Amino acid sequence: MSFSTSRRTFLLATGMTALASRSAFGANQRLRVGVIGAGGRMKSLLNAAEASGFDFEIVAVSDVYVPNREQVKTRPSATNATLHNDYREVTDNKNIDAVIIATPDHWHVRVATAALAAGKDVYLEKPVNHTMEEGERLRKAVRSGKRILQCGMQQRSWSQFRDAVALVQSGALGRVPQVRTYWWQNYAVSWVPKPVDLAQLDWKQWLGGAPDQPYDAEKFFRWRWYWNFGGGAMTDLFAHWIDVVHWALKAEAPSMATMLGDKYVFTNWDCPDTIQAAFRYPGFDVVYEGMMSSSIDDGGLEFRGTEATLKLTRSGMTVWREGLKQGNPIVKEESFRDGTIDHMTNFFQCLESRKEPNAPVEAGVAAANAGHIGNLAYKNGGVWQAKRG
């Protein structure tokens, strides 16, 4: 087994993609985009969209915090964009072809289904559904129409992840009884709340369907760690990795889950900051561990096979052969850019071709639900079991 990707080959391939993308909508046709949820993640998504090479115009921007939406307007692609507090003024705009959604999780399905019903194609950040019940609603909304929905799980377009999945499915690792996943981040360093001008924030609108409560800076910035708005590490981080596992091993849902979670550092959060979890799938198990006050090693996956082990991160991948005293790793591939660029490129290409995107709704819902199942185990004394029959 051998595999290599040179920087020259990579640059040629991505360069050709960008050249092709510029003309995908025709010389005289420009993609018209709406932006909903204009915070930090949207900034990264729009950077990726611009790097894709597609010719697009941001027609309208919606965010409940005035500085967020004004910041988008500073982009060359958004100089003529209208600014809105209410997302419906974007989804109802008949001049918009597609919307990019990066709101807090509890708004995802409400905004996405409104956009789909209004005839818009959608790029929706993960986790696509805030509850398991919402997942089925979203799936039906997509499949009942003819719109494109790309879930924001960029690994599905990232070169080394696609190559890794191909290796696993080829049988090169032998049987894979276990997949280890992990993600460590340090919120005390990388997610520090910033000052907010409350006069420019519509807190009631931000809450949406969540219970009424006074403004809280911790909840506004670290909303992922409160059940009303997010699902903690299981839906924010683990969802990315379990999607790769589902994809590589052709699985959809665990039959059993256990989760040990604790609030050792961020004691005011609803969600645990330190986690060990395990999930049983037909023929293999998945384990996850992580904490939010240590960032050494970051995140990744290990497919542990009987013949070889594949180690995979956003920086690259390596394959280690069992019993080989010299020559390991036998495969090594490095990543040269953020896969979100290729993921956004795939979304734009699908708007033209009307083909299925790399991360369809079913994949997004399955990944989110696996995270929700982990949280259900945590809330249920550490164990969750699928109902039989």
mmCIF file of C-alpha atoms in Angstrom, residues 145-296:
data_model
loop_
_atom_site.group_PDB
_atom_site.id
_atom_site.type_symbol
_atom_site.label_atom_id
_atom_site.label_comp_id
_atom_site.label_asym_id
_atom_site.label_seq_id
_atom_site.Cartn_x
_atom_site.Cartn_y
_atom_site.Cartn_z
ATOM 1 C CA GLY A 145 -38.499 20.002 -2.281
ATOM 2 C CA LYS A 146 -35.751 20.401 -4.835
ATOM 3 C CA ARG A 147 -33.387 22.620 -2.909
ATOM 4 C CA ILE A 148 -29.705 22.000 -2.097
ATOM 5 C CA LEU A 149 -28.628 21.852 1.540
ATOM 6 C CA GLN A 150 -24.953 21.477 2.422
ATOM 7 C CA CYS A 151 -24.236 20.645 6.068
ATOM 8 C CA GLY A 152 -21.210 22.417 7.515
ATOM 9 C CA MET A 153 -19.095 19.307 8.051
ATOM 10 C CA GLN A 154 -16.150 20.331 5.928
ATOM 11 C CA GLN A 155 -14.199 17.116 6.437
ATOM 12 C CA ARG A 156 -16.375 15.625 3.689
ATOM 13 C CA SER A 157 -14.612 17.893 1.196
ATOM 14 C CA TRP A 158 -11.161 17.963 2.844
ATOM 15 C CA SER A 159 -8.572 16.089 0.787
ATOM 16 C CA GLN A 160 -6.920 13.931 3.458
ATOM 17 C CA PHE A 161 -10.272 12.979 4.996
ATOM 18 C CA ARG A 162 -11.551 11.828 1.612
ATOM 19 C CA ASP A 163 -8.352 9.854 1.046
ATOM 20 C CA ALA A 164 -8.567 8.352 4.542
ATOM 21 C CA VAL A 165 -12.137 7.203 3.988
ATOM 22 C CA ALA A 166 -11.108 5.585 0.704
ATOM 23 C CA LEU A 167 -8.301 3.704 2.494
ATOM 24 C CA VAL A 168 -10.612 2.453 5.249
ATOM 25 C CA GLN A 169 -13.239 1.316 2.760
ATOM 26 C CA SER A 170 -10.599 -0.416 0.605
ATOM 27 C CA GLY A 171 -9.855 -2.819 3.462
ATOM 28 C CA ALA A 172 -6.235 -1.648 3.747
ATOM 29 C CA LEU A 173 -6.507 -1.460 7.550
ATOM 30 C CA GLY A 174 -8.041 -4.904 7.870
ATOM 31 C CA ARG A 175 -11.011 -5.152 10.178
ATOM 32 C CA VAL A 176 -11.609 -1.971 12.229
ATOM 33 C CA PRO A 177 -13.099 -2.906 15.643
ATOM 34 C CA GLN A 178 -12.419 0.448 17.301
ATOM 35 C CA VAL A 179 -12.202 4.132 16.431
ATOM 36 C CA ARG A 180 -10.726 6.556 18.930
ATOM 37 C CA THR A 181 -11.736 10.208 18.691
ATOM 38 C CA TYR A 182 -10.577 13.125 20.809
ATOM 39 C CA TRP A 183 -10.620 16.901 20.962
ATOM 40 C CA TRP A 184 -8.979 19.202 23.473
ATOM 41 C CA GLN A 185 -9.474 22.953 23.501
ATOM 42 C CA ASN A 186 -8.718 25.682 26.037
ATOM 43 C CA TYR A 187 -11.593 28.118 26.372
ATOM 44 C CA ALA A 188 -9.719 30.200 28.940
ATOM 45 C CA VAL A 189 -7.316 31.146 26.136
ATOM 46 C CA SER A 190 -9.163 30.896 22.827
ATOM 47 C CA TRP A 191 -12.800 31.774 23.672
ATOM 48 C CA VAL A 192 -12.555 34.777 25.974
ATOM 49 C CA PRO A 193 -15.769 36.892 26.042
ATOM 50 C CA LYS A 194 -15.454 40.382 24.558
ATOM 51 C CA PRO A 195 -17.256 43.578 25.600
ATOM 52 C CA VAL A 196 -20.745 43.951 24.127
ATOM 53 C CA ASP A 197 -22.658 47.152 23.504
ATOM 54 C CA LEU A 198 -26.054 46.081 24.835
ATOM 55 C CA ALA A 199 -27.716 49.043 23.114
ATOM 56 C CA GLN A 200 -26.866 47.375 19.791
ATOM 57 C CA LEU A 201 -27.943 43.845 20.748
ATOM 58 C CA ASP A 202 -31.491 42.490 20.428
ATOM 59 C CA TRP A 203 -31.216 39.968 23.247
ATOM 60 C CA LYS A 204 -34.877 38.940 23.047
ATOM 61 C CA GLN A 205 -34.498 38.091 19.370
ATOM 62 C CA TRP A 206 -31.272 36.196 20.094
ATOM 63 C CA LEU A 207 -33.098 34.044 22.652
ATOM 64 C CA GLY A 208 -35.720 33.062 20.100
ATOM 65 C CA GLY A 209 -37.694 30.090 21.399
ATOM 66 C CA ALA A 210 -35.449 29.657 24.461
ATOM 67 C CA PRO A 211 -36.849 30.540 27.895
ATOM 68 C CA ASP A 212 -36.837 34.239 28.685
ATOM 69 C CA GLN A 213 -33.805 35.181 30.774
ATOM 70 C CA PRO A 214 -31.625 38.231 31.428
ATOM 71 C CA TYR A 215 -28.587 38.953 29.272
ATOM 72 C CA ASP A 216 -25.517 36.941 30.246
ATOM 73 C CA ALA A 217 -22.162 37.568 28.547
ATOM 74 C CA GLU A 218 -21.050 33.987 29.165
ATOM 75 C CA LYS A 219 -24.150 32.619 27.452
ATOM 76 C CA PHE A 220 -23.892 35.089 24.581
ATOM 77 C CA PHE A 221 -20.292 34.118 23.766
ATOM 78 C CA ARG A 222 -20.162 30.536 25.003
ATOM 79 C CA TRP A 223 -23.718 29.577 24.133
ATOM 80 C CA ARG A 224 -22.623 26.103 22.947
ATOM 81 C CA TRP A 225 -22.270 25.065 26.589
ATOM 82 C CA TYR A 226 -25.861 25.766 27.648
ATOM 83 C CA TRP A 227 -28.660 23.319 26.788
ATOM 84 C CA ASN A 228 -31.056 26.051 25.650
ATOM 85 C CA PHE A 229 -28.707 27.072 22.860
ATOM 86 C CA GLY A 230 -26.230 24.249 22.146
ATOM 87 C CA GLY A 231 -25.097 20.767 23.120
ATOM 88 C CA GLY A 232 -21.561 21.157 24.411
ATOM 89 C CA ALA A 233 -18.614 19.196 23.081
ATOM 90 C CA MET A 234 -20.763 16.317 21.833
ATOM 91 C CA THR A 235 -22.549 18.380 19.194
ATOM 92 C CA ASP A 236 -19.875 21.019 18.617
ATOM 93 C CA LEU A 237 -16.732 18.847 18.374
ATOM 94 C CA PHE A 238 -17.579 15.146 18.472
ATOM 95 C CA ALA A 239 -20.171 15.666 15.727
ATOM 96 C CA HIS A 240 -17.363 16.411 13.249
ATOM 97 C CA TRP A 241 -15.477 13.214 14.031
ATOM 98 C CA ILE A 242 -18.437 10.869 14.277
ATOM 99 C CA ASP A 243 -19.505 12.066 10.843
ATOM 100 C CA VAL A 244 -16.161 10.849 9.454
ATOM 101 C CA VAL A 245 -16.706 7.518 11.246
ATOM 102 C CA HIS A 246 -20.234 7.153 9.828
ATOM 103 C CA TRP A 247 -18.907 7.955 6.365
ATOM 104 C CA ALA A 248 -15.882 5.625 6.461
ATOM 105 C CA LEU A 249 -17.603 2.652 8.091
ATOM 106 C CA LYS A 250 -20.992 3.166 6.432
ATOM 107 C CA ALA A 251 -22.886 3.468 9.708
ATOM 108 C CA GLU A 252 -25.753 5.691 10.806
ATOM 109 C CA ALA A 253 -26.514 5.382 14.518
ATOM 110 C CA PRO A 254 -25.204 3.738 17.688
ATOM 111 C CA SER A 255 -27.219 1.112 19.524
ATOM 112 C CA MET A 256 -25.763 2.027 22.909
ATOM 113 C CA ALA A 257 -23.832 4.885 24.464
ATOM 114 C CA THR A 258 -22.112 5.565 27.762
ATOM 115 C CA MET A 259 -20.782 8.936 28.864
ATOM 116 C CA LEU A 260 -18.878 10.163 31.875
ATOM 117 C CA GLY A 261 -18.936 13.952 32.024
ATOM 118 C CA ASP A 262 -17.887 16.457 34.655
ATOM 119 C CA LYS A 263 -17.763 20.212 35.213
ATOM 120 C CA TYR A 264 -14.360 20.549 36.803
ATOM 121 C CA VAL A 265 -13.283 23.954 35.476
ATOM 122 C CA PHE A 266 -16.274 25.772 33.933
ATOM 123 C CA THR A 267 -18.666 25.008 36.744
ATOM 124 C CA ASN A 268 -21.278 27.557 35.626
ATOM 125 C CA TRP A 269 -21.897 25.755 32.303
ATOM 126 C CA ASP A 270 -24.799 23.359 31.797
ATOM 127 C CA CYS A 271 -22.648 21.012 29.699
ATOM 128 C CA PRO A 272 -19.647 19.085 31.032
ATOM 129 C CA ASP A 273 -16.181 20.443 30.268
ATOM 130 C CA THR A 274 -14.451 17.054 30.682
ATOM 131 C CA ILE A 275 -15.762 13.970 28.847
ATOM 132 C CA GLN A 276 -15.082 10.292 28.275
ATOM 133 C CA ALA A 277 -17.694 8.570 26.127
ATOM 134 C CA ALA A 278 -18.166 5.301 24.238
ATOM 135 C CA PHE A 279 -20.604 4.312 21.491
ATOM 136 C CA ARG A 280 -21.472 0.834 20.207
ATOM 137 C CA TYR A 281 -22.152 0.373 16.496
ATOM 138 C CA PRO A 282 -22.728 -2.869 14.557
ATOM 139 C CA GLY A 283 -19.287 -4.507 14.480
ATOM 140 C CA PHE A 284 -17.238 -1.691 16.029
ATOM 141 C CA ASP A 285 -16.992 0.763 18.919
ATOM 142 C CA VAL A 286 -16.195 4.484 18.989
ATOM 143 C CA VAL A 287 -14.608 6.234 21.962
ATOM 144 C CA TYR A 288 -14.316 9.966 22.573
ATOM 145 C CA GLU A 289 -12.384 11.967 25.141
ATOM 146 C CA GLY A 290 -11.786 15.655 25.562
ATOM 147 C CA MET A 291 -11.713 18.640 27.868
ATOM 148 C CA MET A 292 -12.050 22.395 27.471
ATOM 149 C CA SER A 293 -9.110 23.601 29.564
ATOM 150 C CA SER A 294 -6.197 21.964 27.732
ATOM 151 C CA SER A 295 -5.386 22.331 24.042
ATOM 152 C CA ILE A 296 -2.291 20.152 23.606
#
